[in-house]
C-alpha cells in the first residue's frame, strides 16, 4: 500500500511539473498592434478598398468643406453617364475663363474657342485642378437651355449620385468646390466612399495617377494648341505605391487631400480634411495601414515653377 502511494505521488508530481511547464513554453505573446498615428488634420479617414473596412479614423463623421476634392464627384458623374464619349469635342467658352479670373481659381488655362475632348477636360480638371475645365464638364453634361440651368442640373446630378451612394453627410452646391453659400460639404468617411466609387472606373484611375499630361487640341485660330498639365498631388511619385487622387485648398476647407496607394495586393483609400501637413498625414496613416515606416523619410515630388498649386 505504501509503495502504491509513493508511485501515485510520484506520478502526480510528474503531472504537476508537466502541467506547469507546458504553459510556460507557449507563453509567447502576440505582437501588439501599432498605435494609430497622430495627424494634424481635423478630419481623416482610411479604408481598405477591397473590404471597405475602416483602417484609420479621426472625426470621420464631422461635416467639413472639401474645396477642390469636390472635383472627384464631378469626374465620377461624367464617367458614370450612360454612353459617355470621352472623345466628344467641347468648345471652350469665354465664360469659363471669366469665371476663373473672377474667382482667382486654379486653372487649366483653356483658351476660348479651342475644341477639347471630354478626356482632356478630365485631365484638366483633376491634374492642375482646373476650375475652367470643371465648368466645361458641368456645362456639357448638365441639361437646360442656358449655362446657368446646365450648371444647376449638373450639381443636382452630383447630389443624386451622393444619395445613390447613401451618403447622408454630403451636399454639393458647386461643381468645383468654390462654394458661395457654404453648402458644399462632406465628411472624411463620405469622401473616402466617393473616392472608392470613382476608383472603380479605369479611366478615372488612369487620370488621377498621372503626374503630368501633355496633349494637343484644335485651336480657335485654326492651328494646334499644346496643353501641358502637372498633377498638384505631390504624394504621387513621393510615397511608394501612391496612385492618386486629388488635392483641394480653400479658406474654409483648409488644405485637403484624397489619396490612394497600392502595395502588394492591398489598396487603401484615404482622406485628409483641413490638415496643415496633409502629405505627411497621408503617408503616416498609409504606413499604419500597410505596416510600414516610410513616412519619416518621404521626400515630396517638386512641382515645376509654372505648375498650378491647390
Coordinates of C-alpha atoms in Angstrom, one line a residue:
X1 CA 0.0 0.0 0.0
X2 CA 2.8 2.3 0.9
X3 CA 4.6 1.5 -2.3
X4 CA 1.5 2.2 -4.3
X5 CA 1.0 5.5 -2.6
X6 CA 4.6 6.5 -3.4
X7 CA 4.1 5.6 -7.0
X8 CA 0.9 7.6 -7.2
X9 CA 2.5 10.5 -5.5
X10 CA 5.5 10.4 -7.9
X11 CA 3.2 10.3 -10.9
X12 CA 1.2 13.1 -9.5
X13 CA 4.4 15.2 -9.0
X14 CA 5.4 14.5 -12.6
X15 CA 2.0 15.5 -13.9
X16 CA 2.2 18.7 -11.9
X17 CA 5.5 19.6 -13.3
X18 CA 4.3 18.9 -16.9
X19 CA 1.2 20.9 -16.3
X20 CA 3.2 23.9 -15.1
X21 CA 5.9 23.7 -17.7
X22 CA 3.6 23.5 -20.8
X23 CA 2.1 26.9 -20.5
X24 CA 5.5 28.4 -19.9
X25 CA 6.7 27.1 -23.2
X26 CA 3.6 28.5 -25.1
X27 CA 3.5 31.9 -23.4
X28 CA 5.0 33.9 -26.3
X29 CA 2.8 37.0 -26.5
X30 CA 1.4 38.1 -29.9
X31 CA 3.0 41.3 -31.1
X32 CA 1.0 44.4 -30.1
X33 CA -0.8 46.3 -32.9
X34 CA 0.9 49.5 -33.9
X35 CA -0.6 52.6 -32.2
X36 CA -2.7 54.8 -34.5
X37 CA -0.6 57.8 -35.7
X38 CA -1.3 61.4 -34.7
X39 CA -2.1 63.7 -37.6
X40 CA -2.5 67.4 -38.0
X41 CA -5.8 67.1 -39.9
X42 CA -9.1 68.0 -38.2
X43 CA -10.7 65.1 -40.0
X44 CA -9.1 61.9 -41.5
X45 CA -10.2 58.5 -42.7
X46 CA -8.6 55.4 -44.3
X47 CA -10.4 52.4 -45.7
X48 CA -9.4 49.1 -47.3
X49 CA -10.6 49.4 -50.9
X50 CA -11.5 45.7 -51.2
X51 CA -13.3 45.1 -47.9
X52 CA -14.3 48.7 -47.1
X53 CA -13.1 48.1 -43.6
X54 CA -12.0 51.1 -41.6
X55 CA -8.3 51.3 -41.1
X56 CA -8.0 54.7 -39.5
X57 CA -10.5 57.3 -38.4
X58 CA -10.4 60.8 -36.9
X59 CA -13.6 62.9 -36.7
X60 CA -14.8 60.7 -39.5
X61 CA -18.4 61.9 -39.5
X62 CA -17.9 65.6 -38.9
X63 CA -19.1 67.7 -41.8
X64 CA -16.4 69.9 -43.4
X65 CA -15.8 71.9 -46.5
X66 CA -13.9 69.9 -49.1
X67 CA -12.6 72.5 -51.6
X68 CA -11.4 71.1 -55.0
X69 CA -11.7 67.5 -53.8
X70 CA -15.3 68.2 -55.0
X71 CA -14.0 67.5 -58.5
X72 CA -13.8 63.8 -57.7
X73 CA -17.6 63.7 -57.9
X74 CA -17.6 66.0 -60.9
X75 CA -15.4 63.4 -62.8
X76 CA -17.4 60.5 -61.4
X77 CA -20.7 61.9 -62.6
X78 CA -19.3 62.4 -66.1
X79 CA -17.8 59.0 -66.3
X80 CA -20.9 57.3 -65.0
X81 CA -23.1 59.0 -67.7
X82 CA -24.6 56.3 -69.8
X83 CA -22.9 56.1 -73.2
X84 CA -20.3 58.7 -72.3
X85 CA -18.0 59.5 -75.2
X86 CA -14.5 60.6 -73.9
X87 CA -13.6 61.8 -77.5
X88 CA -16.6 64.2 -77.7
X89 CA -15.4 67.7 -78.5
X90 CA -16.3 70.6 -76.3
X91 CA -15.7 74.2 -77.4
X92 CA -14.2 76.3 -74.7
X93 CA -16.3 79.4 -73.9
X94 CA -15.1 82.7 -72.7
X95 CA -17.4 82.3 -69.7
X96 CA -15.1 79.6 -68.3
X97 CA -12.1 81.8 -68.4
X98 CA -14.0 84.8 -66.9
X99 CA -15.2 82.6 -64.1
X100 CA -11.6 81.5 -63.2
X101 CA -10.4 85.2 -63.4
X102 CA -13.3 86.4 -61.2
X103 CA -12.7 83.7 -58.5
X104 CA -8.9 83.7 -58.6
X105 CA -9.3 80.0 -59.1
X106 CA -6.8 77.3 -60.2
X107 CA -7.0 76.8 -64.0
X108 CA -6.1 74.5 -66.9
X109 CA -5.7 77.7 -68.9
X110 CA -8.2 76.7 -71.5
X111 CA -8.3 79.1 -74.4
X112 CA -11.6 80.4 -75.8
X113 CA -12.6 78.7 -79.0
X114 CA -10.4 75.7 -78.6
X115 CA -12.0 72.3 -79.1
X116 CA -11.0 69.9 -76.4
X117 CA -12.2 66.4 -75.7
X118 CA -14.0 65.2 -72.6
X119 CA -11.0 63.1 -71.8
X120 CA -8.8 66.2 -72.0
X121 CA -11.2 68.1 -69.8
X122 CA -11.0 65.3 -67.2
X123 CA -7.2 65.6 -67.1
X124 CA -7.5 69.4 -67.0
X125 CA -10.0 69.1 -64.1
X126 CA -8.0 66.6 -62.0
X127 CA -4.4 67.4 -62.6
X128 CA -4.0 71.2 -62.4
X129 CA -7.4 71.4 -60.6
X130 CA -8.7 73.5 -63.5
X131 CA -12.0 75.1 -62.4
X132 CA -12.4 76.2 -66.1
X133 CA -12.2 72.5 -67.1
X134 CA -14.7 71.5 -64.4
X135 CA -17.0 74.3 -65.6
X136 CA -16.8 73.0 -69.1
X137 CA -17.8 69.5 -68.0
X138 CA -20.7 70.8 -65.9
X139 CA -21.9 72.8 -68.9
X140 CA -21.5 69.8 -71.3
X141 CA -23.2 67.3 -69.0
X142 CA -25.9 69.3 -67.4
X143 CA -29.3 69.8 -69.1
X144 CA -31.1 73.1 -69.8
X145 CA -31.3 75.9 -72.3
X146 CA -28.9 78.2 -70.5
X147 CA -25.4 77.8 -69.0
X148 CA -26.9 78.6 -65.5
X149 CA -29.5 75.9 -65.9
X150 CA -27.0 73.3 -67.1
X151 CA -24.7 74.1 -64.1
X152 CA -27.7 73.7 -61.7
X153 CA -28.7 70.5 -63.4
X154 CA -25.2 69.1 -63.2
X155 CA -24.9 69.9 -59.5
X156 CA -28.2 68.1 -59.0
X157 CA -26.7 65.1 -60.6
X158 CA -23.8 65.2 -58.2
X159 CA -26.2 65.3 -55.2
X160 CA -28.2 62.4 -56.8
X161 CA -25.0 60.3 -57.0
X162 CA -24.3 61.1 -53.3
X163 CA -27.8 59.9 -52.5
X164 CA -27.3 56.8 -54.6
X165 CA -24.1 56.0 -52.6
X166 CA -26.2 56.5 -49.4
X167 CA -24.0 59.4 -48.2
X168 CA -26.1 61.3 -45.7
X169 CA -23.5 63.9 -44.7
X170 CA -22.6 65.1 -48.1
X171 CA -24.0 68.0 -50.1
X172 CA -22.8 69.8 -53.2
X173 CA -23.7 73.4 -54.3
X174 CA -20.7 73.6 -56.6
X175 CA -19.1 71.7 -59.5
X176 CA -15.5 72.6 -58.4
X177 CA -15.6 73.3 -54.7
X178 CA -16.0 77.1 -54.8
X179 CA -19.0 77.5 -52.6
X180 CA -20.8 80.8 -52.3
X181 CA -23.2 79.6 -49.6
X182 CA -21.0 77.1 -47.7
X183 CA -23.4 74.3 -48.6
X184 CA -20.6 72.2 -50.2
X185 CA -19.6 69.8 -47.5
X186 CA -18.8 66.2 -46.8
X187 CA -17.1 64.1 -44.1
X188 CA -13.9 62.1 -44.2
X189 CA -15.9 58.9 -44.3
X190 CA -18.2 60.0 -47.0
X191 CA -15.4 61.4 -49.2
X192 CA -13.5 58.2 -48.9
X193 CA -16.6 56.4 -50.2
X194 CA -16.9 58.8 -53.1
X195 CA -13.2 58.2 -54.0
X196 CA -13.7 54.4 -53.6
X197 CA -16.6 54.6 -56.1
X198 CA -14.7 56.8 -58.5
X199 CA -11.7 54.5 -58.5
X200 CA -13.8 51.6 -59.8
X201 CA -13.6 53.3 -63.2
X202 CA -10.5 52.6 -65.2
X203 CA -10.5 55.9 -67.0
X204 CA -10.7 57.7 -63.7
X205 CA -7.7 55.7 -62.3
X206 CA -5.7 56.5 -65.4
X207 CA -6.3 60.2 -65.0
X208 CA -5.5 60.6 -61.3
X209 CA -2.3 58.5 -61.3
X210 CA -0.7 60.7 -63.9
X211 CA 1.9 63.1 -62.6
X212 CA 1.7 65.1 -65.8
X213 CA -0.2 65.1 -69.1
X214 CA 0.7 66.7 -72.4
X215 CA -1.9 66.9 -75.2
X216 CA -2.9 68.9 -78.3
X217 CA -6.2 70.4 -79.4
X218 CA -7.6 72.3 -82.4
X219 CA -7.1 76.0 -81.6
X220 CA -9.6 78.8 -82.3
X221 CA -7.2 80.3 -84.9
X222 CA -7.2 77.1 -86.9
X223 CA -3.8 76.0 -85.6
X224 CA -3.0 73.4 -82.9
X225 CA -2.7 74.2 -79.2
X226 CA -0.5 72.2 -76.9
X227 CA -1.6 71.9 -73.3
X228 CA 0.7 70.6 -70.5
X229 CA -0.7 70.0 -67.1
X230 CA 1.0 68.8 -63.9
X231 CA -0.7 67.0 -61.1
X232 CA -1.0 69.1 -57.9
X233 CA -1.0 65.9 -55.8
X234 CA 2.6 65.7 -54.6
X235 CA 2.0 62.3 -52.9
X236 CA 2.4 60.8 -56.4
X237 CA 6.0 60.0 -57.1
X238 CA 6.8 60.6 -53.4
X239 CA 5.0 57.8 -51.5
X240 CA 5.8 54.3 -52.8
X241 CA 2.6 52.8 -54.3
X242 CA 0.6 56.1 -54.5
X243 CA -2.0 56.0 -57.3
X244 CA -4.0 59.2 -56.8
X245 CA -6.2 61.1 -56.2
X246 CA -7.0 64.8 -55.6
X247 CA -5.9 67.9 -53.7
X248 CA -8.0 70.8 -52.5
X249 CA -7.4 74.0 -50.7
X250 CA -9.8 76.7 -49.5
X251 CA -10.2 79.4 -46.9
X252 CA -12.9 77.5 -45.0
X253 CA -11.7 74.0 -46.0
X254 CA -8.0 74.4 -45.4
X255 CA -5.6 72.0 -47.1
X256 CA -7.3 68.8 -48.2
X257 CA -6.1 65.6 -49.8
X258 CA -7.9 62.5 -51.1
X259 CA -5.4 59.7 -51.8
X260 CA -4.9 56.0 -52.6
X261 CA -2.0 53.7 -52.6
X262 CA -1.4 50.0 -53.5
X263 CA 1.3 47.7 -52.1
X264 CA 1.1 44.1 -53.0
X265 CA -2.5 43.0 -53.1
X266 CA -3.7 45.8 -50.7
X267 CA -5.1 49.1 -51.9
X268 CA -6.0 51.8 -49.3
X269 CA -8.1 54.9 -49.9
X270 CA -7.9 57.9 -47.6
X271 CA -8.9 61.4 -46.9
X272 CA -7.3 64.3 -45.1
X273 CA -9.6 67.4 -44.4
X274 CA -8.1 70.6 -43.1
X275 CA -4.6 69.3 -42.4
X276 CA -1.7 71.7 -42.1
X277 CA 0.7 68.9 -43.2
X278 CA -1.6 66.9 -45.4
X279 CA 1.1 64.8 -47.3
X280 CA 2.9 63.7 -44.2
X281 CA -0.5 63.0 -42.5
X282 CA -1.5 60.8 -45.5
X283 CA 1.9 59.0 -45.5
X284 CA 1.6 58.3 -41.8
X285 CA -1.9 56.7 -42.0
X286 CA -0.9 54.8 -45.1
X287 CA 2.1 53.4 -43.3
X288 CA -0.3 52.5 -40.4
X289 CA -2.4 50.6 -42.9
X290 CA 0.5 48.9 -44.7
X291 CA 2.5 48.2 -41.6
X292 CA 5.4 50.3 -43.0
X293 CA 7.6 53.2 -41.8
X294 CA 8.3 55.2 -44.9
X295 CA 6.7 58.4 -44.0
X296 CA 9.7 59.5 -42.0
X297 CA 12.0 59.6 -45.0
X298 CA 9.5 60.6 -47.7
X299 CA 10.6 63.5 -49.9
X300 CA 7.9 65.3 -51.8
X301 CA 8.0 65.5 -55.6
X302 CA 8.7 69.0 -56.7
X303 CA 6.3 70.8 -58.9
X304 CA 7.6 72.9 -61.8
X305 CA 7.5 76.7 -61.1
X306 CA 4.7 77.2 -63.7
X307 CA 2.5 74.4 -62.3
X308 CA -0.8 75.2 -60.6
X309 CA -1.0 74.8 -56.8
X310 CA -4.0 73.6 -55.0

